[in-house]
Every structure is written in structure tokens, then in C-alpha cells.
Amino acid sequence: MELRLVTSSFSIELYFIYYKVLGTFIMEWDEGKFLANKLLSSKDSAKMYAERLSELAAALGFDGWLVNMEVSVDVGQIPNLEEFVSHLTQSMHSLVPESLVIWYDSVTVDGKLNWQDQLNEKNKPFFDISDGIFVNYTWQENYPKQSAEVAGYRKFDVYMGIDVFGRNTYGGGQWTTNLALDVIKRDNVSAAIFAPGWVYETKQLPDFQTAQNRWWGLVERSWDISQNYPLTLPFYSNFDQGHGYHISVDGKQISQTPWNNISSQSFQPLLEFFGESTAGNLEVVVDLKEQSYNGGGNLTFNGTLDDDIHFSARLFEGKLQLADSPVHFTFSVKSNGSSLLGLSLEFTSAVRKQKSVLLASWGDSLMTMTRFVRHFDNVIMPRRVTKLETEPSWVILESSIAMEGYMLTKIHAVCYKLRPEVHKSERQGKTMAFSPTEYHAVLGHLAIDSRTQNSNFPPSTSWLVDGNYIEWSSGSHGSRKLNVKLVWKLKDGKTHLFPKYYIYVKKQPNLSIAEPNRSLQLVQEYLGVAEVEAFYVSDLVVSSGTSRIKFIIQVCSLDGAFQKLEESPSLDLDVQGS
């Protein structure tokens, strides 16, 4: 049983399954009817267009298609339509292994545009030649069960649609979306959630982040957690949501410009909270406004907390099987006053006792041990790491744990305070009452790897960097504008080891007109991030007097580390007309 989601009704739709992204191929209205006739004019035409769509998906790196023929077609064209769907499915599987082609419940085998709201004899022929069907939203309570019976052993390839806007959808969508999910889960088929952007588009109160967490909480309570992570090493999260107001690298802000790039989204925490006491009142959110450690997001803990309790917030639930080599944890923290933040880890084993470990924050070791020895099997004081390039407000903590034969299953953040007078009273056996005090801490990132995995970046000479489609044009005040597509690749082809690249530019003035006796300081300007080995620079303004520009591709490894700028691959271009 799977949970899939479709974004809201923008002009371009994307269809998500876990980490798979499908393009939407849709034909509708009069123009769609005209194009459908062209597509389905013959079997050869149907196969040709199927092959072009497969090539497009392979070239752009997405994982298949949601096919929505939302037009009526002549019944004589149905064999050609079936050829199109069948050939698209086969060619996608050939070009992109594990890709998906999903049929939307729209046109039927008799050529009519007639949504069935279930899997039945009218749409099953398309289901049989594809990877699944996305059933229209207006189904009734017994339709999931009936669809499962028709699908047989492929019942989990039936995705019952839910419109979060609630337009004639079962259960009403919106804040009762879970009613439809409950029925779908009960009847053992899958779900397709359309337009969860409803939370944002309708400005749900009190704010987007709170409403977003609340809405996805409904999904979790109905279906529980559908995916566990970490599963493998290395694991890295900077809590980036693919949009924000700034960009940072290793604690230093490199851009203060608002941005949106969903491909840079990181693993997100599973924010459901567990505390020892109701005396603590903390809000935990993915924060996009406070300066980040890496990327544009972080996890902020803000509110009040009693001195004598600790507050636990779930971050991740994993299934990471540990081998004989130690596992290395690195995380960054920024906090105010006496606010401290650590990580609690839970390890399970089929043959051994469950273990809990606290990776504490900095501070007094003896006081920390005294405070938490009764709560955890082991309390570890991580090592503080100093990075010269990191802002001093960030503290980097590192620790290694050897847990051969265990599985890492839970990672929680632990918020607490340590004050000497509290622990003195505890040792004297006295009972004292404390008023909640202000607490503020930020978790910037979490990285988990093994010591056999380290960020050894290839030297810049190992990369081939080129500029394609170079185009210069005139700007204002004697400046020039540049359009160029940057492309790069490793000579040995192992670019899969590097999931992200930050792109910078340096502009060098003409030395013949530079002011004498002044040192030449070239400052790199951040341009953007790429998740593939290409980046298009559009309308880059190059001021008059600039003779040369250098593009720098800063490589990021799977564990979140960045190559030094001076050691990164680059491309030099002379300014045309300088």
C-alpha cells in the first residue's frame, strides 16, 4: 500500500511517489481534442510520441508519466490509444528502470470522457497495460473495495484520488482528508492525494508552517509513517524545504535573496513531540527565516522550559543496520543563554536488549551525567569541532558510536538546561519548584556516516567544465549581459557521488584601467544551486571595465560537506568587447 501525492493545480503539475517525480501528460478542451486526433492518427504515430516522451523523461531526469486523456476520442482510435499507453510503459521501463506510467481515470474504452471513480471494465484495459490507475476523486465508500476486487493481485496499483480542496471528494478533503485515507487503508488499496497545496493557497491559520504540520499530522495518524530514514549511510539533513530567504554554507551566509528550488529539499523531520512534563512549552518548527547552517532551513526550538525537565522532539525514525565499524554523528547547534540541545538515539536488536544513547550538548560533564544517567543507557559528551570558516555562533559537535548488530531506529532532539543550584538541591534530597524560563536553540544539520566514508573531493583537474550557448548582449552604462549554459562532468564519470553543486562567479576588472597601488580583491557572487551537472546563467550583468569572469562549481558530497572554493572546478571566460 502506497501513498502518493500530486501538487496543486498549477499550469505544470508534478506527480510524486516518495522520491519519484512523474510529469503530467494531459490533453483537455478543444485544443486537447485536436492534439489527441494528431497523436492517435495511427499506431505508428502513437508509438513515435510515446518514444519522444520517454526520451524527454530520460533526458530531464524524471521518473515517468501520469497520462490524463481528458477528452473524448473516436472509438476507432481506442486501439491506437492502447498502443500509445502500452508502448510508453515499455519504453519508459527500458530507458528509465523502475519508472512508472500511471493512467488517469478519464476517457473510457468506448471513447467517452466519463470518469468512473473506480476500477471497472470501462477503464481496466488501460490499467492492464500501465503501472497503475489514478482513480477520480468523487468515489463512494464502497468503491475502493470494489476496485481492489477488480484489480486482484495488483490492488496496490489502484490509487484512489483525494482532492484536498474537497471538491466532491469523499470525506470532504481539507481538515477531514483523513476520513478518505481511513477507508482506503481499510480496503487495502493505495491513495493519491491531489493538491496538498490547499494549506498554502487558502492561507490556513495561524501560519503556513503550523498549518502544514497539522495537516500532514492527519495523514500520519491515518496511515502512520510510510517511509523510514535513515536506511543507509551516509545520511544527511539540513532541514531545507527547497525555499527560503537566504543561503548559507558551513554557517556563513552567502546569499540574502529569497529563493525557491524544490529540488534542493532535504530530508524532513517527523515533527511529533514527546515531553516528560507539560511544564515545558516549546514550539518546534522548520524555520526559514533565522540564519541557517547549510542551505536555507533549520530546526528551531523556541519557548519556555523548566530547569528540572527535558523536552524530546522526534526527528527521524530509521532502519539503519549497523556493522562492525563505528558510526559517526555530526550536528550543528546555535543557542541562547543556558539553552542546551542534544540528540537521543534508540538502538534495537533481535537478540539483544534495546539501548538508548544521549549525545549531550556542551557543558559540565559531571552535571550532565548526573542529570541523565537514569534516563539513558549511555550518555556521551561529543567533541566540539572548530571550523575556521564557520560563524562563531554555531557549535559543531561530533561523536562516534560502535553498536555492531544493532539497528538505529529513532533519533530525537533533546532540549534541556543545566544550572548548578538545581543539581545541588537534588543531591541534598530537597524538592524545589521552578518557574519556566526562556529557551531558544537551533539545530542546523545532522550528518551520519562511517569513518570509512570521508569527503575526499576530486581535484579540479579531474573535472571537464564547458560553457555552451554563450550569448553576449549590451546592457546599460556600458555593461554587458551574458547568457551561458555551464556543464561539467568528472572524467571518470562518478558524478553520482555528488548530489549538489553551488555556483559562483568572480568578475576580474581590466588591470590596465585598475587604480594603481590598490590590491585586487575578487569577491565571489553566489548564483544558485544545481542538482544535475548543468546550470543556466541568464542575463548576468558584467559591468564595464571587467575583462574576465570565472565561474566556480562548488561540489557537495553525500554527507553534506563542501569542497573549498579555491579547489573547486571552474571555467574562465573573456568578456566579449572588453
PDB file of N, CA and C in Angstrom, residues 19 225 227-237 267-270 315-322 327-329 344-347 406-412 446-449:
ATOM      1  N   TYR A  19      10.360   9.317  -3.669  1.00  0.00           N
ATOM      2  CA  TYR A  19      11.368  10.135  -4.317  1.00  0.00           C
ATOM      3  C   TYR A  19      11.206  10.149  -5.820  1.00  0.00           C
ATOM      4  N   ILE A 225       3.697   6.203   9.539  1.00  0.00           N
ATOM      5  CA  ILE A 225       4.833   6.656   8.740  1.00  0.00           C
ATOM      6  C   ILE A 225       5.057   5.673   7.602  1.00  0.00           C
ATOM      7  N   GLN A 227       7.515   5.841   5.300  1.00  0.00           N
ATOM      8  CA  GLN A 227       8.911   5.623   4.924  1.00  0.00           C
ATOM      9  C   GLN A 227       9.810   5.908   6.116  1.00  0.00           C
ATOM     10  N   ASN A 228      10.785   5.037   6.295  1.00  0.00           N
ATOM     11  CA  ASN A 228      11.749   5.216   7.379  1.00  0.00           C
ATOM     12  C   ASN A 228      13.078   5.702   6.821  1.00  0.00           C
ATOM     13  N   TYR A 229      13.719   6.594   7.525  1.00  0.00           N
ATOM     14  CA  TYR A 229      15.069   7.015   7.205  1.00  0.00           C
ATOM     15  C   TYR A 229      15.696   7.574   8.474  1.00  0.00           C
ATOM     16  N   PRO A 230      17.039   7.343   8.611  1.00  0.00           N
ATOM     17  CA  PRO A 230      17.979   6.803   7.609  1.00  0.00           C
ATOM     18  C   PRO A 230      17.884   5.289   7.433  1.00  0.00           C
ATOM     19  N   LEU A 231      18.198   4.860   6.211  1.00  0.00           N
ATOM     20  CA  LEU A 231      18.275   3.438   5.890  1.00  0.00           C
ATOM     21  C   LEU A 231      19.697   3.029   5.554  1.00  0.00           C
ATOM     22  N   THR A 232      20.453   3.957   4.955  1.00  0.00           N
ATOM     23  CA  THR A 232      21.818   3.669   4.532  1.00  0.00           C
ATOM     24  C   THR A 232      22.720   4.848   4.911  1.00  0.00           C
ATOM     25  N   LEU A 233      24.006   4.627   4.829  1.00  0.00           N
ATOM     26  CA  LEU A 233      24.989   5.680   5.071  1.00  0.00           C
ATOM     27  C   LEU A 233      25.634   6.094   3.759  1.00  0.00           C
ATOM     28  N   PRO A 234      26.012   7.356   3.632  1.00  0.00           N
ATOM     29  CA  PRO A 234      25.832   8.420   4.618  1.00  0.00           C
ATOM     30  C   PRO A 234      24.397   8.952   4.604  1.00  0.00           C
ATOM     31  N   PHE A 235      24.008   9.552   5.729  1.00  0.00           N
ATOM     32  CA  PHE A 235      22.709  10.228   5.843  1.00  0.00           C
ATOM     33  C   PHE A 235      22.966  11.676   6.220  1.00  0.00           C
ATOM     34  N   TYR A 236      22.232  12.572   5.559  1.00  0.00           N
ATOM     35  CA  TYR A 236      22.449  13.996   5.815  1.00  0.00           C
ATOM     36  C   TYR A 236      21.133  14.750   5.696  1.00  0.00           C
ATOM     37  N   SER A 237      20.894  15.656   6.630  1.00  0.00           N
ATOM     38  CA  SER A 237      19.741  16.563   6.522  1.00  0.00           C
ATOM     39  C   SER A 237      20.126  17.923   7.069  1.00  0.00           C
ATOM     40  N   PHE A 267      15.971  15.852   3.650  1.00  0.00           N
ATOM     41  CA  PHE A 267      15.128  15.010   4.489  1.00  0.00           C
ATOM     42  C   PHE A 267      14.458  15.872   5.550  1.00  0.00           C
ATOM     43  N   GLN A 268      13.158  15.691   5.713  1.00  0.00           N
ATOM     44  CA  GLN A 268      12.403  16.497   6.658  1.00  0.00           C
ATOM     45  C   GLN A 268      12.142  15.727   7.954  1.00  0.00           C
ATOM     46  N   PRO A 269      12.191  16.422   9.084  1.00  0.00           N
ATOM     47  CA  PRO A 269      11.944  15.752  10.371  1.00  0.00           C
ATOM     48  C   PRO A 269      10.474  15.389  10.536  1.00  0.00           C
ATOM     49  N   LEU A 270      10.222  14.357  11.302  1.00  0.00           N
ATOM     50  CA  LEU A 270       8.866  13.894  11.591  1.00  0.00           C
ATOM     51  C   LEU A 270       8.412  14.557  12.890  1.00  0.00           C
ATOM     52  N   LEU A 315      12.725  13.413  15.551  1.00  0.00           N
ATOM     53  CA  LEU A 315      13.271  13.906  14.290  1.00  0.00           C
ATOM     54  C   LEU A 315      13.113  12.877  13.180  1.00  0.00           C
ATOM     55  N   PHE A 316      13.682  11.685  13.377  1.00  0.00           N
ATOM     56  CA  PHE A 316      13.672  10.662  12.328  1.00  0.00           C
ATOM     57  C   PHE A 316      13.423   9.290  12.941  1.00  0.00           C
ATOM     58  N   GLU A 317      12.801   8.433  12.155  1.00  0.00           N
ATOM     59  CA  GLU A 317      12.640   7.020  12.523  1.00  0.00           C
ATOM     60  C   GLU A 317      13.249   6.184  11.410  1.00  0.00           C
ATOM     61  N   GLY A 318      14.318   5.476  11.739  1.00  0.00           N
ATOM     62  CA  GLY A 318      15.077   4.802  10.709  1.00  0.00           C
ATOM     63  C   GLY A 318      15.100   3.298  10.841  1.00  0.00           C
ATOM     64  N   LYS A 319      15.785   2.686   9.897  1.00  0.00           N
ATOM     65  CA  LYS A 319      16.074   1.249   9.919  1.00  0.00           C
ATOM     66  C   LYS A 319      17.498   1.071   9.401  1.00  0.00           C
ATOM     67  N   LEU A 320      18.434   1.658  10.145  1.00  0.00           N
ATOM     68  CA  LEU A 320      19.830   1.658   9.742  1.00  0.00           C
ATOM     69  C   LEU A 320      20.559   0.539  10.469  1.00  0.00           C
ATOM     70  N   GLN A 321      20.873  -0.532   9.736  1.00  0.00           N
ATOM     71  CA  GLN A 321      21.576  -1.670  10.327  1.00  0.00           C
ATOM     72  C   GLN A 321      23.053  -1.343  10.464  1.00  0.00           C
ATOM     73  N   LEU A 322      23.608  -1.518  11.658  1.00  0.00           N
ATOM     74  CA  LEU A 322      24.978  -1.132  11.923  1.00  0.00           C
ATOM     75  C   LEU A 322      25.913  -2.333  11.818  1.00  0.00           C
ATOM     76  N   VAL A 327      29.861   4.270  13.874  1.00  0.00           N
ATOM     77  CA  VAL A 327      29.042   5.238  13.155  1.00  0.00           C
ATOM     78  C   VAL A 327      29.352   6.620  13.710  1.00  0.00           C
ATOM     79  N   HIS A 328      29.546   7.563  12.822  1.00  0.00           N
ATOM     80  CA  HIS A 328      29.993   8.898  13.211  1.00  0.00           C
ATOM     81  C   HIS A 328      28.842   9.891  13.055  1.00  0.00           C
ATOM     82  N   PHE A 329      28.553  10.656  14.114  1.00  0.00           N
ATOM     83  CA  PHE A 329      27.480  11.651  14.125  1.00  0.00           C
ATOM     84  C   PHE A 329      28.095  13.055  14.204  1.00  0.00           C
ATOM     85  N   SER A 344      19.039  12.227  21.158  1.00  0.00           N
ATOM     86  CA  SER A 344      18.867  10.902  21.745  1.00  0.00           C
ATOM     87  C   SER A 344      18.698   9.887  20.625  1.00  0.00           C
ATOM     88  N   LEU A 345      19.355   8.749  20.781  1.00  0.00           N
ATOM     89  CA  LEU A 345      19.363   7.697  19.773  1.00  0.00           C
ATOM     90  C   LEU A 345      18.832   6.415  20.390  1.00  0.00           C
ATOM     91  N   GLU A 346      18.013   5.706  19.637  1.00  0.00           N
ATOM     92  CA  GLU A 346      17.497   4.424  20.110  1.00  0.00           C
ATOM     93  C   GLU A 346      17.962   3.324  19.172  1.00  0.00           C
ATOM     94  N   PHE A 347      18.538   2.259  19.765  1.00  0.00           N
ATOM     95  CA  PHE A 347      19.050   1.132  19.002  1.00  0.00           C
ATOM     96  C   PHE A 347      18.303  -0.131  19.416  1.00  0.00           C
ATOM     97  N   TYR A 406      23.263  -3.909  16.043  1.00  0.00           N
ATOM     98  CA  TYR A 406      22.078  -3.135  16.373  1.00  0.00           C
ATOM     99  C   TYR A 406      21.558  -2.389  15.147  1.00  0.00           C
ATOM    100  N   MET A 407      20.322  -1.949  15.241  1.00  0.00           N
ATOM    101  CA  MET A 407      19.701  -1.114  14.217  1.00  0.00           C
ATOM    102  C   MET A 407      19.336   0.228  14.845  1.00  0.00           C
ATOM    103  N   LEU A 408      19.745   1.319  14.203  1.00  0.00           N
ATOM    104  CA  LEU A 408      19.356   2.650  14.654  1.00  0.00           C
ATOM    105  C   LEU A 408      17.922   2.908  14.182  1.00  0.00           C
ATOM    106  N   THR A 409      17.011   3.075  15.152  1.00  0.00           N
ATOM    107  CA  THR A 409      15.595   3.193  14.797  1.00  0.00           C
ATOM    108  C   THR A 409      14.978   4.553  15.102  1.00  0.00           C
ATOM    109  N   LYS A 410      15.514   5.286  16.071  1.00  0.00           N
ATOM    110  CA  LYS A 410      14.900   6.563  16.421  1.00  0.00           C
ATOM    111  C   LYS A 410      15.971   7.612  16.712  1.00  0.00           C
ATOM    112  N   ILE A 411      15.723   8.817  16.225  1.00  0.00           N
ATOM    113  CA  ILE A 411      16.579   9.966  16.519  1.00  0.00           C
ATOM    114  C   ILE A 411      15.668  11.090  17.002  1.00  0.00           C
ATOM    115  N   HIS A 412      15.888  11.562  18.222  1.00  0.00           N
ATOM    116  CA  HIS A 412      15.121  12.655  18.801  1.00  0.00           C
ATOM    117  C   HIS A 412      16.064  13.795  19.175  1.00  0.00           C
ATOM    118  N   LEU A 446      22.304  17.581  10.546  1.00  0.00           N
ATOM    119  CA  LEU A 446      22.680  16.297  11.129  1.00  0.00           C
ATOM    120  C   LEU A 446      23.290  15.447  10.031  1.00  0.00           C
ATOM    121  N   ALA A 447      24.484  14.936  10.282  1.00  0.00           N
ATOM    122  CA  ALA A 447      25.162  14.052   9.330  1.00  0.00           C
ATOM    123  C   ALA A 447      25.562  12.770  10.047  1.00  0.00           C
ATOM    124  N   ILE A 448      25.313  11.638   9.392  1.00  0.00           N
ATOM    125  CA  ILE A 448      25.689  10.327   9.934  1.00  0.00           C
ATOM    126  C   ILE A 448      26.472   9.600   8.848  1.00  0.00           C
ATOM    127  N   ASP A 449      27.664   9.143   9.196  1.00  0.00           N
ATOM    128  CA  ASP A 449      28.445   8.374   8.229  1.00  0.00           C
ATOM    129  C   ASP A 449      29.359   7.416   8.970  1.00  0.00           C
TER     130      ASP A 449
END
